[in-house]
Short mmCIF file of C-alpha atoms in Angstrom, two decimals:
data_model
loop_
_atom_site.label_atom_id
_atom_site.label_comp_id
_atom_site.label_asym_id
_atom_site.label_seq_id
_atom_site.Cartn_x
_atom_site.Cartn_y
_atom_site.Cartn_z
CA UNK A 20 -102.25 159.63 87.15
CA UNK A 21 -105.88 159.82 86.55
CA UNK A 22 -108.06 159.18 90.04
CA UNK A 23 -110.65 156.91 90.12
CA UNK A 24 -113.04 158.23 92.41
CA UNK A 25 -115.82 156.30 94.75
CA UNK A 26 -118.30 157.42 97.07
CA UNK A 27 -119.87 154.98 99.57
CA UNK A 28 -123.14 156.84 100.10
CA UNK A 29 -123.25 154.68 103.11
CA UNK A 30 -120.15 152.86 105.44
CA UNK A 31 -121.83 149.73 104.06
CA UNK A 32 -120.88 150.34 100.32
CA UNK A 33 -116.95 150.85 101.46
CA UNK A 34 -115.36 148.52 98.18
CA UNK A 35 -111.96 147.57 99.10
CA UNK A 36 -109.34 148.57 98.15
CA UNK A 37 -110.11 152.04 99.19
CA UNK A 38 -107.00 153.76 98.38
CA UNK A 39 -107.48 157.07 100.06
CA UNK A 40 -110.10 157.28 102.20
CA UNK A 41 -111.75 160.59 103.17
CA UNK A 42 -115.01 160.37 106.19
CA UNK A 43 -117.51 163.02 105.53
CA UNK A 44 -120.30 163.47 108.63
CA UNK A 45 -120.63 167.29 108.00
CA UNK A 46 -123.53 167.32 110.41
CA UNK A 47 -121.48 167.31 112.67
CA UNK A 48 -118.40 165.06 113.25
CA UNK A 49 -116.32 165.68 110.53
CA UNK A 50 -116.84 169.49 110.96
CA UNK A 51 -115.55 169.19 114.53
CA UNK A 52 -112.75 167.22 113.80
CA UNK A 53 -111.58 170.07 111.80
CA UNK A 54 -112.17 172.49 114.25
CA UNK A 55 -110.40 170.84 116.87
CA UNK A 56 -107.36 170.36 114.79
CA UNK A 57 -107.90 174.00 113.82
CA UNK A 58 -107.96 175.37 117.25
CA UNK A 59 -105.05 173.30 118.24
CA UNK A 60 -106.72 170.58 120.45
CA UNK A 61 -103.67 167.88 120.86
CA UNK A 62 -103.91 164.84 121.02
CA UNK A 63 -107.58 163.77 119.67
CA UNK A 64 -108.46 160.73 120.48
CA UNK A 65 -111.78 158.91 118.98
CA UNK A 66 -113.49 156.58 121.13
CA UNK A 67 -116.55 154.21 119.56
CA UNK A 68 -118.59 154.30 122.24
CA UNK A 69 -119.40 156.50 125.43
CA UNK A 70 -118.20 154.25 127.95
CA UNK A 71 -114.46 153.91 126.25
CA UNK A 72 -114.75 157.66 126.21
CA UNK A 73 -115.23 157.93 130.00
CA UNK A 74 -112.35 155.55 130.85
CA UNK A 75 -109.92 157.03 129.25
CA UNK A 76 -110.83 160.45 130.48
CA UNK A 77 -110.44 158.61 133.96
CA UNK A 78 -107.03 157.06 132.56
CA UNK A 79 -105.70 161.02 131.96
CA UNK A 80 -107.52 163.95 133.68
CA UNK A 81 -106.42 166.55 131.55
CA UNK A 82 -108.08 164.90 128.76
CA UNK A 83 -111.74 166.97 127.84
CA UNK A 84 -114.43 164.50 126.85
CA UNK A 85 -116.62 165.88 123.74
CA UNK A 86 -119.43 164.50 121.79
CA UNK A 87 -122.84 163.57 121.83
CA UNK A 88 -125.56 160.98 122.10
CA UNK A 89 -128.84 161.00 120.71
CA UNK A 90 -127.36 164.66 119.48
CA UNK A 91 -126.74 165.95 122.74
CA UNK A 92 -123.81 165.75 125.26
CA UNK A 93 -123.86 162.29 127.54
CA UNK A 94 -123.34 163.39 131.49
CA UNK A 95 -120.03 164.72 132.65
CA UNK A 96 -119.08 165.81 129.12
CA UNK A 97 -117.17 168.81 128.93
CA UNK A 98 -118.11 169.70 125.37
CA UNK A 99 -120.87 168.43 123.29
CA UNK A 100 -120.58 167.78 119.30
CA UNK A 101 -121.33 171.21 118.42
CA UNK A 102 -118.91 172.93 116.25
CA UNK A 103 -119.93 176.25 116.34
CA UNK A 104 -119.44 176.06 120.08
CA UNK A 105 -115.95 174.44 120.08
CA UNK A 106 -114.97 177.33 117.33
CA UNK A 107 -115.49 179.25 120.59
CA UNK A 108 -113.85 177.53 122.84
CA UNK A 109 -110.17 177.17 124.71
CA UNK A 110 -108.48 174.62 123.37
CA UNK A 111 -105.13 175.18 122.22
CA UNK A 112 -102.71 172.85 124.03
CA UNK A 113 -105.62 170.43 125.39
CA UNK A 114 -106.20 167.27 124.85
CA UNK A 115 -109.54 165.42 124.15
CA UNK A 116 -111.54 162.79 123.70
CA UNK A 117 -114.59 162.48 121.03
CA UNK A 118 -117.23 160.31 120.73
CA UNK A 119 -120.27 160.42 118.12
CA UNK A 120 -123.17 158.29 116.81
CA UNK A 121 -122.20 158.00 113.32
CA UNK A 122 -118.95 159.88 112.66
CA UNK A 123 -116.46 158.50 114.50
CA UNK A 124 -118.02 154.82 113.85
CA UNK A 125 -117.41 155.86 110.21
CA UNK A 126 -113.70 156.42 110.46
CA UNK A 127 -113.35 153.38 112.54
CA UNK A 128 -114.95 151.43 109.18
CA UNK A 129 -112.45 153.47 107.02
CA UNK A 130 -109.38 152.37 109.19
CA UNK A 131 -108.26 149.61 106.67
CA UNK A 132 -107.28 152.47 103.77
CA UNK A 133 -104.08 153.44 103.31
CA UNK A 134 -104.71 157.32 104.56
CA UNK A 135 -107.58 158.12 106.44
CA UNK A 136 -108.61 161.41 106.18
CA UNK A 137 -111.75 163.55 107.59
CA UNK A 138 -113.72 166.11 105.22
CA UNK A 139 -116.41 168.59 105.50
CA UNK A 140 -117.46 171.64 103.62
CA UNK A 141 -115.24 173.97 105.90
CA UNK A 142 -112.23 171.83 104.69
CA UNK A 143 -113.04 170.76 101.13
CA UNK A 144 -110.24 172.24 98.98
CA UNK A 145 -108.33 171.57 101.07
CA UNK A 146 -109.16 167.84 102.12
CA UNK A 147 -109.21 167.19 98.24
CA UNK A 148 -105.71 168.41 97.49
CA UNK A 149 -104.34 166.36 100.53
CA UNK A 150 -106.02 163.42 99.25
CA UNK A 151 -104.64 163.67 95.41
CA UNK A 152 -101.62 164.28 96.69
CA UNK A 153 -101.29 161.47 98.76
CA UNK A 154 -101.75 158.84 95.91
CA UNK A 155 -102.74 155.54 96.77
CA UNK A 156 -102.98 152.65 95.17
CA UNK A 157 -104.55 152.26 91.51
CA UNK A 158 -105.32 156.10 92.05
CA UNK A 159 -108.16 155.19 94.40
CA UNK A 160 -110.01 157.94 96.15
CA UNK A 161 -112.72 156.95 98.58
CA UNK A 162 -115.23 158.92 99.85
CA UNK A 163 -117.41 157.42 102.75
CA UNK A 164 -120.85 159.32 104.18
CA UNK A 165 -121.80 158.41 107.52
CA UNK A 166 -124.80 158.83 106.74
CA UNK A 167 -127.37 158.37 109.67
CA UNK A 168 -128.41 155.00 111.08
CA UNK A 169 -131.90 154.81 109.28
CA UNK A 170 -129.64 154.92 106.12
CA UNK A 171 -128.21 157.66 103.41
CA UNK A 172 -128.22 161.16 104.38
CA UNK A 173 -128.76 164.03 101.95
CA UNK A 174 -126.46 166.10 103.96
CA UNK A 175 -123.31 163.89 103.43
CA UNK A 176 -124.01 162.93 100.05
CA UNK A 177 -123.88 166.61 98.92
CA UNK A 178 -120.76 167.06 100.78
CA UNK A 179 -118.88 164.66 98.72
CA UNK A 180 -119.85 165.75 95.85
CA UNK A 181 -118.69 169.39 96.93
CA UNK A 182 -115.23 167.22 97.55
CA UNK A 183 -115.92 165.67 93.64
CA UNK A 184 -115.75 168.81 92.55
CA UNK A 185 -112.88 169.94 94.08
CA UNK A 186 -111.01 166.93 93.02
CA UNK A 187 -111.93 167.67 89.42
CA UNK A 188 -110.24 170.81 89.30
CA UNK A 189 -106.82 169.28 90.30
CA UNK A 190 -106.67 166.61 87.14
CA UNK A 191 -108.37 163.51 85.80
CA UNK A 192 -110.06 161.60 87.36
CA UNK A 193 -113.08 158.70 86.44
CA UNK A 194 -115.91 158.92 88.79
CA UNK A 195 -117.91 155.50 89.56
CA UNK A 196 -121.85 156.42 89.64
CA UNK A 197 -122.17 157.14 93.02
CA UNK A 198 -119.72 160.21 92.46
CA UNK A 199 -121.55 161.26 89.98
CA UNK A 200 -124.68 161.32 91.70
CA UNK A 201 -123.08 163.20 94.53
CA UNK A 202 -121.52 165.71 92.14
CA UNK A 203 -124.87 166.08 90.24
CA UNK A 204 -126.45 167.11 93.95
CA UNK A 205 -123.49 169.54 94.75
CA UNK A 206 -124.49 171.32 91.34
CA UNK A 207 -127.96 171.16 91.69
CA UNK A 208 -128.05 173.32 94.77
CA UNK A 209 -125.62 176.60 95.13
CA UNK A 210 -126.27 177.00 98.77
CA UNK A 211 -124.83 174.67 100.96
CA UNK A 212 -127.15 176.20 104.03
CA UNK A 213 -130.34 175.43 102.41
CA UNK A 214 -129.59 171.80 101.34
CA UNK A 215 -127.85 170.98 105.01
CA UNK A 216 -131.29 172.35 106.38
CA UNK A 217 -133.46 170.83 104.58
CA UNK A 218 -131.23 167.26 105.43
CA UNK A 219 -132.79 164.96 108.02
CA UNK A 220 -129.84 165.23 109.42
CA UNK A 221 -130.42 169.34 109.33
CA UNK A 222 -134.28 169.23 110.81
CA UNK A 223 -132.92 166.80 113.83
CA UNK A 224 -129.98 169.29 114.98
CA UNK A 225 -132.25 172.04 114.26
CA UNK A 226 -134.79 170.66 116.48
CA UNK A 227 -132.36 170.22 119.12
CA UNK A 228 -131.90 173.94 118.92
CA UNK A 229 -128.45 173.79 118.12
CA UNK A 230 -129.12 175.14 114.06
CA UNK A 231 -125.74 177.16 114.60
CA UNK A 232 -124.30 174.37 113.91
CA UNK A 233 -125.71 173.49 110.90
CA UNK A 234 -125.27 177.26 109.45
CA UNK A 235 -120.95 176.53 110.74
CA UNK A 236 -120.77 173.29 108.78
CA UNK A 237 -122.15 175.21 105.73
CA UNK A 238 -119.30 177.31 105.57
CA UNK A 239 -116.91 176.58 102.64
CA UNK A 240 -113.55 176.62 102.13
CA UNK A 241 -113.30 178.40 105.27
CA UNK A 242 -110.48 176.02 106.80
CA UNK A 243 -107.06 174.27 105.53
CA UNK A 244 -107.24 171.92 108.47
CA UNK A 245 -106.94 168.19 107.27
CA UNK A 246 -107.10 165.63 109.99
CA UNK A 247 -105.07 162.61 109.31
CA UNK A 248 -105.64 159.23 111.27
CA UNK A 249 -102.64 158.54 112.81
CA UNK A 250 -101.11 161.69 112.52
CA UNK A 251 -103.48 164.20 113.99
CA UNK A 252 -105.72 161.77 115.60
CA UNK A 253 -105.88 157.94 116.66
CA UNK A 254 -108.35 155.86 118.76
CA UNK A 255 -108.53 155.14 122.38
CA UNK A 256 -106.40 152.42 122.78
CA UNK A 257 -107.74 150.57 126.02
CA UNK A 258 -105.14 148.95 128.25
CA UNK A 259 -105.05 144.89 128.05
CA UNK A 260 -106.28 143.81 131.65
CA UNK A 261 -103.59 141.67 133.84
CA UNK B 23 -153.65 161.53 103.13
CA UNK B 24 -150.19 162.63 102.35
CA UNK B 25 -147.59 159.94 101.22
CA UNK B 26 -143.93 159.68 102.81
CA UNK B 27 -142.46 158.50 99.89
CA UNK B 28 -138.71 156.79 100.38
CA UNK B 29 -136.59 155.43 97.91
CA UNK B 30 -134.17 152.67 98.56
CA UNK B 31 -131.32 153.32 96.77
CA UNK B 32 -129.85 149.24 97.29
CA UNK B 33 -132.51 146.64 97.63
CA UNK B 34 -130.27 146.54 101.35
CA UNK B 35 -131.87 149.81 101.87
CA UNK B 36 -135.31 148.38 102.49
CA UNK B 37 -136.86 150.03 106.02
CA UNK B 38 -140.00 148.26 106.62
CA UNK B 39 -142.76 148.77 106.57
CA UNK B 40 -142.58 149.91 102.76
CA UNK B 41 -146.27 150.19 102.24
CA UNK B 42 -146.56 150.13 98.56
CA UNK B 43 -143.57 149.30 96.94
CA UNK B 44 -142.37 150.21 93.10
CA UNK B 45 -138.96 148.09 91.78
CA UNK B 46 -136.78 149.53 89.41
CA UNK B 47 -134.11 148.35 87.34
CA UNK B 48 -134.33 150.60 84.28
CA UNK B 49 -131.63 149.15 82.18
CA UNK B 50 -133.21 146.76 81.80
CA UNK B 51 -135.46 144.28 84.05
CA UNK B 52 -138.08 146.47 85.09
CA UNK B 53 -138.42 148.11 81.63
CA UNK B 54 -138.36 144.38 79.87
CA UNK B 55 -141.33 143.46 82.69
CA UNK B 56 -143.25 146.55 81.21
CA UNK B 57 -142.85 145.85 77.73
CA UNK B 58 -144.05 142.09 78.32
CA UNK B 59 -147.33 143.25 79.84
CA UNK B 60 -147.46 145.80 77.11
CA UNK B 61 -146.88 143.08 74.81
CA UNK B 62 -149.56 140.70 75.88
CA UNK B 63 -147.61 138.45 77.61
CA UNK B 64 -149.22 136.04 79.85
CA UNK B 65 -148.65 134.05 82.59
CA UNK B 66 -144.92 136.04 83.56
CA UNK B 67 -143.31 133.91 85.75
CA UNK B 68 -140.34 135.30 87.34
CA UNK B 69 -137.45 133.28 88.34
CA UNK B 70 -134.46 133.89 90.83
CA UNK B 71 -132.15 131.89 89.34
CA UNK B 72 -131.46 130.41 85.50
CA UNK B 73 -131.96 126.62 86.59
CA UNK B 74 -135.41 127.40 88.45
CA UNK B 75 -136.29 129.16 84.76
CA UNK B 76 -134.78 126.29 82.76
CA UNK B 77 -137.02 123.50 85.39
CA UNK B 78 -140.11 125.72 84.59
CA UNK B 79 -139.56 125.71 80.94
CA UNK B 80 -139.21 122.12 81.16
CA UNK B 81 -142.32 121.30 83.11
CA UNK B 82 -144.51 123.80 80.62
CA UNK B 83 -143.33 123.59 76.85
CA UNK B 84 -145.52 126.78 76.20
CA UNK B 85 -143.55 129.23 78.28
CA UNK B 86 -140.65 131.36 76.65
CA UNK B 87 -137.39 131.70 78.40
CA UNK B 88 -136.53 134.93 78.46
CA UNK B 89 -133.51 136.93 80.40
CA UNK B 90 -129.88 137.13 81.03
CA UNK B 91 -126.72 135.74 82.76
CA UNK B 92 -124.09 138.91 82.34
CA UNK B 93 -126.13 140.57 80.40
CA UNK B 94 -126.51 138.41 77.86
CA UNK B 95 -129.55 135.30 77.23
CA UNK B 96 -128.33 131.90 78.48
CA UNK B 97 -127.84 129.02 76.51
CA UNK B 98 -131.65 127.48 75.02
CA UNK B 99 -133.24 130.76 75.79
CA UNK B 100 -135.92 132.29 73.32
CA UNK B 101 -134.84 136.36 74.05
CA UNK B 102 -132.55 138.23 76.67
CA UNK B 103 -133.17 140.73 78.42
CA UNK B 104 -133.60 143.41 75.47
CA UNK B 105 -137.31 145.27 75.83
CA UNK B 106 -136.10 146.54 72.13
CA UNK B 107 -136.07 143.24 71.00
CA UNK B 108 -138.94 142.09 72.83
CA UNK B 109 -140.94 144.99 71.94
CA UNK B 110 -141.08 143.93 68.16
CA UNK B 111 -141.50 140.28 69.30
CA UNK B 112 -144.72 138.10 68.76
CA UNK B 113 -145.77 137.89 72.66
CA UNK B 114 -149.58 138.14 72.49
CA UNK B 115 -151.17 135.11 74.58
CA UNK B 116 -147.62 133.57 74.88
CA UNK B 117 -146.01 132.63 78.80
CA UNK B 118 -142.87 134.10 79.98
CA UNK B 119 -140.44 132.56 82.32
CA UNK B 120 -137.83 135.79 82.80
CA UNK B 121 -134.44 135.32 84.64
CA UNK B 122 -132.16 138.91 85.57
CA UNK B 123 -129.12 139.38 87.74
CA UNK B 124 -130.16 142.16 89.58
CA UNK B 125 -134.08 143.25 88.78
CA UNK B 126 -135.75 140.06 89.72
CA UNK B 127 -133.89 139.83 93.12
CA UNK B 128 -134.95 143.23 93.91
CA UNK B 129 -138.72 141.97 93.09
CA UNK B 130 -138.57 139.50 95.22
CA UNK B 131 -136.97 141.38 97.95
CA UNK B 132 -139.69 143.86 98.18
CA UNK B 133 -142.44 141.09 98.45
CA UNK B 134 -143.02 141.66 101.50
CA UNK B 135 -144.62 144.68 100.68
CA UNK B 136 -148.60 145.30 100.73
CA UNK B 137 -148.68 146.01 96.74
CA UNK B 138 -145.43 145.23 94.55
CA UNK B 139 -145.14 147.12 90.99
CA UNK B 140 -142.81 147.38 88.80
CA UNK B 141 -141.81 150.86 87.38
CA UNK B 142 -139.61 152.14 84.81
CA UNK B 143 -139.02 155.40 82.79
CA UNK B 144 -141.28 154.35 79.87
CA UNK B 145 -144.45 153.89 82.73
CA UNK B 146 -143.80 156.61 84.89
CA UNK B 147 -146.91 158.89 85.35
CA UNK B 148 -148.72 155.25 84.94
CA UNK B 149 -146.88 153.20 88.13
CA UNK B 150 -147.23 156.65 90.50
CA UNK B 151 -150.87 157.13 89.73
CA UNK B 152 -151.36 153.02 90.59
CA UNK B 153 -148.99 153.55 93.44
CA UNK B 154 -150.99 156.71 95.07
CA UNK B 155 -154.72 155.40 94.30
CA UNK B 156 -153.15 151.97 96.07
CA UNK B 157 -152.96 153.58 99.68
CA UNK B 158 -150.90 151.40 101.62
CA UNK B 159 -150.28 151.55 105.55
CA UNK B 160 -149.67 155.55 107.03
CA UNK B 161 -149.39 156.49 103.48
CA UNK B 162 -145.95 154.76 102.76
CA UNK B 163 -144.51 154.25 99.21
CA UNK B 164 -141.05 152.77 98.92
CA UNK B 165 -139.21 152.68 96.02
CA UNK B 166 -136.95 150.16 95.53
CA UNK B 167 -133.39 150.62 92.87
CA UNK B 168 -132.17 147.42 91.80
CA UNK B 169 -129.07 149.14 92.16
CA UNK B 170 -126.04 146.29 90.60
CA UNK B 171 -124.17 143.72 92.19
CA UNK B 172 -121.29 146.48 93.14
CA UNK B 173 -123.75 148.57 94.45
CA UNK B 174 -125.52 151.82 93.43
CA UNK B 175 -126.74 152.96 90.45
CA UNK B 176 -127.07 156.37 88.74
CA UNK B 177 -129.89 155.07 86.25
CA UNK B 178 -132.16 153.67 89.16
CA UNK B 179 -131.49 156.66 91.07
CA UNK B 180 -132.49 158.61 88.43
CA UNK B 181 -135.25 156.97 87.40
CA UNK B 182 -136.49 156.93 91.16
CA UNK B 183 -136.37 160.54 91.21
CA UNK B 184 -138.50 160.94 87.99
CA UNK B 185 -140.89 158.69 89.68
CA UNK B 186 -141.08 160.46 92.93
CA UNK B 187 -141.66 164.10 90.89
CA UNK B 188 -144.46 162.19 89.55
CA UNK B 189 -145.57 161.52 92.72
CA UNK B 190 -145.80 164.82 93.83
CA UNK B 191 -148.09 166.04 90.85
CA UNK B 192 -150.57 164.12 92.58
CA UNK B 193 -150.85 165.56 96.30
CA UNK B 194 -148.66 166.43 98.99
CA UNK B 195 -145.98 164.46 100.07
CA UNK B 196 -143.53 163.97 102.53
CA UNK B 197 -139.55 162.60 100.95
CA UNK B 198 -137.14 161.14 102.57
CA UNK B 199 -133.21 162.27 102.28
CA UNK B 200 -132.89 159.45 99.66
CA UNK B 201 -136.47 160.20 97.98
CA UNK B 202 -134.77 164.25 98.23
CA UNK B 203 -131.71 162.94 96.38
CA UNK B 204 -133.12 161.37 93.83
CA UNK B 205 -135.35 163.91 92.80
CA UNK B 206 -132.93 166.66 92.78
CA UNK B 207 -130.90 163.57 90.28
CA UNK B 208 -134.00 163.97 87.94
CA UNK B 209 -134.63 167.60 87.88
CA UNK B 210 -130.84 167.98 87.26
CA UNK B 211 -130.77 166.06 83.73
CA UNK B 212 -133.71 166.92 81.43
CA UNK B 213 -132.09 164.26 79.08
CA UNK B 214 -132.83 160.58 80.42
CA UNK B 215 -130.94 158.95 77.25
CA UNK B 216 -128.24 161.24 78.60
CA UNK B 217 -128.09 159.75 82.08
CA UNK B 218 -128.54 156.21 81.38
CA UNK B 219 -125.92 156.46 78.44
CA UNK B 220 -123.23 157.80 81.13
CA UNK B 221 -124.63 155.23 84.07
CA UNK B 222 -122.12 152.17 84.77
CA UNK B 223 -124.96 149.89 83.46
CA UNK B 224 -126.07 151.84 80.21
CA UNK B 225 -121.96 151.92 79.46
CA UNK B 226 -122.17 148.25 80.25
CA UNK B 227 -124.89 147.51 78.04
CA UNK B 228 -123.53 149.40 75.46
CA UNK B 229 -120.64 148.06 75.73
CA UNK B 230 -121.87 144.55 74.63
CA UNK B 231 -123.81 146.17 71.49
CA UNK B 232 -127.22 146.71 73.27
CA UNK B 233 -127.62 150.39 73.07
CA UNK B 234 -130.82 150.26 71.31
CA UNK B 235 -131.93 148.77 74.77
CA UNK B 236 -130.67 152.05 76.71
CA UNK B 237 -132.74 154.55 73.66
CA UNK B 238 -135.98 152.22 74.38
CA UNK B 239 -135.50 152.23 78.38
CA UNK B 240 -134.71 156.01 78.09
CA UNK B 241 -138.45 156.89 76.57
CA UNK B 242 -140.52 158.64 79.25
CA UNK B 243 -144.62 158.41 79.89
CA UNK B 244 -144.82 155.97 76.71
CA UNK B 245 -146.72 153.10 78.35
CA UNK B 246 -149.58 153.11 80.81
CA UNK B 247 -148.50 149.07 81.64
CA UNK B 248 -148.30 148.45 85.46
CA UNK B 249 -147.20 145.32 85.90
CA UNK B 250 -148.31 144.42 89.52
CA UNK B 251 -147.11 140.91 91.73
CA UNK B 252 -150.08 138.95 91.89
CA UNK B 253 -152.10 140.37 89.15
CA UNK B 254 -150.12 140.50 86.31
CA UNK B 255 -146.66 138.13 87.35
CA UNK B 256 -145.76 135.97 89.71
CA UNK B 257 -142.48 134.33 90.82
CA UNK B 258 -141.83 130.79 89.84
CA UNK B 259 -143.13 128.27 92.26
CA UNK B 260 -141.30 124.49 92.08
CA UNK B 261 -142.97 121.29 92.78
CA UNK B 262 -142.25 120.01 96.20
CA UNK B 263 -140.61 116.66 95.58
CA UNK B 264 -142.31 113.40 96.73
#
């Protein structure tokens, strides 16, 4: 069946029915999503905001908390949102719980498709065939860019078209304009280092001098990791008070 | 001074201030708005909605009624929306009351800027010279894609990015991740009739026998009209009732 392929260059541009939703935020959620699942972190957990985060690391000890705020890891955090560090880092076995700005508020938005899954450049074969195989309805593909919170981001724009691409080697598909605007970016620029750098999104990690990060999410191809909500990750679920 | 030049991909995309603002909706509004200064055309009186143009038609026998309701001109109206009709029409000293779905919104969202134009493909090099020697606060120039009702739009995009290379011929310049995007849109398609022909609303167009409409809007640098809010149009403004 052909796919009809949408990207929502923002979370505001989501156009039900979504079909198969896949949440790119390549600098940096999505890219350490996949590497967590990669390393074997088990369970993830997503939390929307800092403070869920903290309670349900007090719920379960042996949970790590990881993410950031304003880029950088909030107080008592165990790991920040830096996947070049957590491709480091001991995690097989553990459990954890994430928390970013615009990622993880992203999949939260997506939660109403039929498969939610989470795609960078590291993953983007890979995230592609798991998405055409998993059908949906109408042959709907979704892509959805965090983007940042002053609006579209170059960074995760380009990244779905790299996905575009990938999708258009496994069959037909029709793309709506916004995929082809993302796939004319992913040809326009061979290397994926010099357009995440020159990305606001880039320049504000950079500055934070954390630009290993930014030359990690680059890489391409480099995993098969494809986290699936529900299967490979959920939210915090907070317990209803008596 | 150097000019941070954004572009607002949806009209919801706005991040004031915008400085100096330029609207596009090259297939067709913006390019239509062009051709009528072009043409001669004067007072243009834009209105939001096809009864407010119908009331000022009424109230001044003199004025055209010119513009579309889904794509095509409404019931009683002189023209549609087609600049290749309009640019072989007899405008010269003749009002214009124009109605569109999505370019005259987009007008009247960015009035809050400090200097609206209206740019296109066919006034290019002409809109970012008016829009550089017109300053605006810190050096700002937004501009503003119609984008359609469903959301973004390759041809705006496009023609965005043309205007922001444009820009840059004239002095340095600092883009946005959207402005970045846009431009890397125009440098990757020399062909504009190319583009707009494979955009959702050239297809559309098309589609109800108006290609002509996408050739004309796809002609680059052939008009040095700058139609500017205030100057050269203004929207519609009813009677207040007794």
């Amino acid at each position: 069946m052909t796919r009809r392929i949408h990207v929502a260059l923002l979370p505001s541009q989501i156009d039900p029915p979504m079909g198969v939703a896949i949440v790119v935020d390549v600098v940096r959620a999505s890219t350490t999503l996949v590497t967590l699942m990669e390393r074997g972190c088990v369970p993830i957990l997503l939390a929307t905001t800092v403070d869920i985060a903290r309670r349900a690391a007090a719920r379960d000890r042996t949970l790590l908390l990881i993410g950031e705020e304003g880029g950088l890891p909030p107080e008592g955090f165990d790991y920040g949102n830096s996947p070049a560090d957590l491709a480091r880092a001991p995690l097989a076995g553990r459990g954890a719980v994430v928390v970013t700005t615009n990622g993880v508020p992203a999949i939260h938005a997506a939660a109403g498709a039929e498969v939610v899954l989470v795609g960078c450049l590291r993953n983007a074969a890979s995230v592609a065939t798991a998405a055409w195989d998993a059908g949906g309805a109408e042959g709907r593909i979704t892509i959805i860019c965090a983007a940042r919170p002053s609006g579209f981001g170059l960074d995760d724009a380009y990244c779905a078209g790299v996905l575009v691409e990938r999708l258009m080697r496994l069959g037909e598909v029709e793309l709506s304009d916004a995929a082809e605007a993302a796939r004319m970016l992913a040809l326009a620029e061979p290397d994926p280092r010099r357009l995440l750098g020159r990305s606001a999104a880039g320049r504000y990690v950079t500055r934070l001098g954390l630009a290993a990060d930014v030359d990690y999410a680059a890489g391409v191809d480099t995993s098969t990791a494809v986290p699936r909500l529900g299967h490979h990750f959920s939210f915090v679920t907070e317990p209803v008070e008596q």
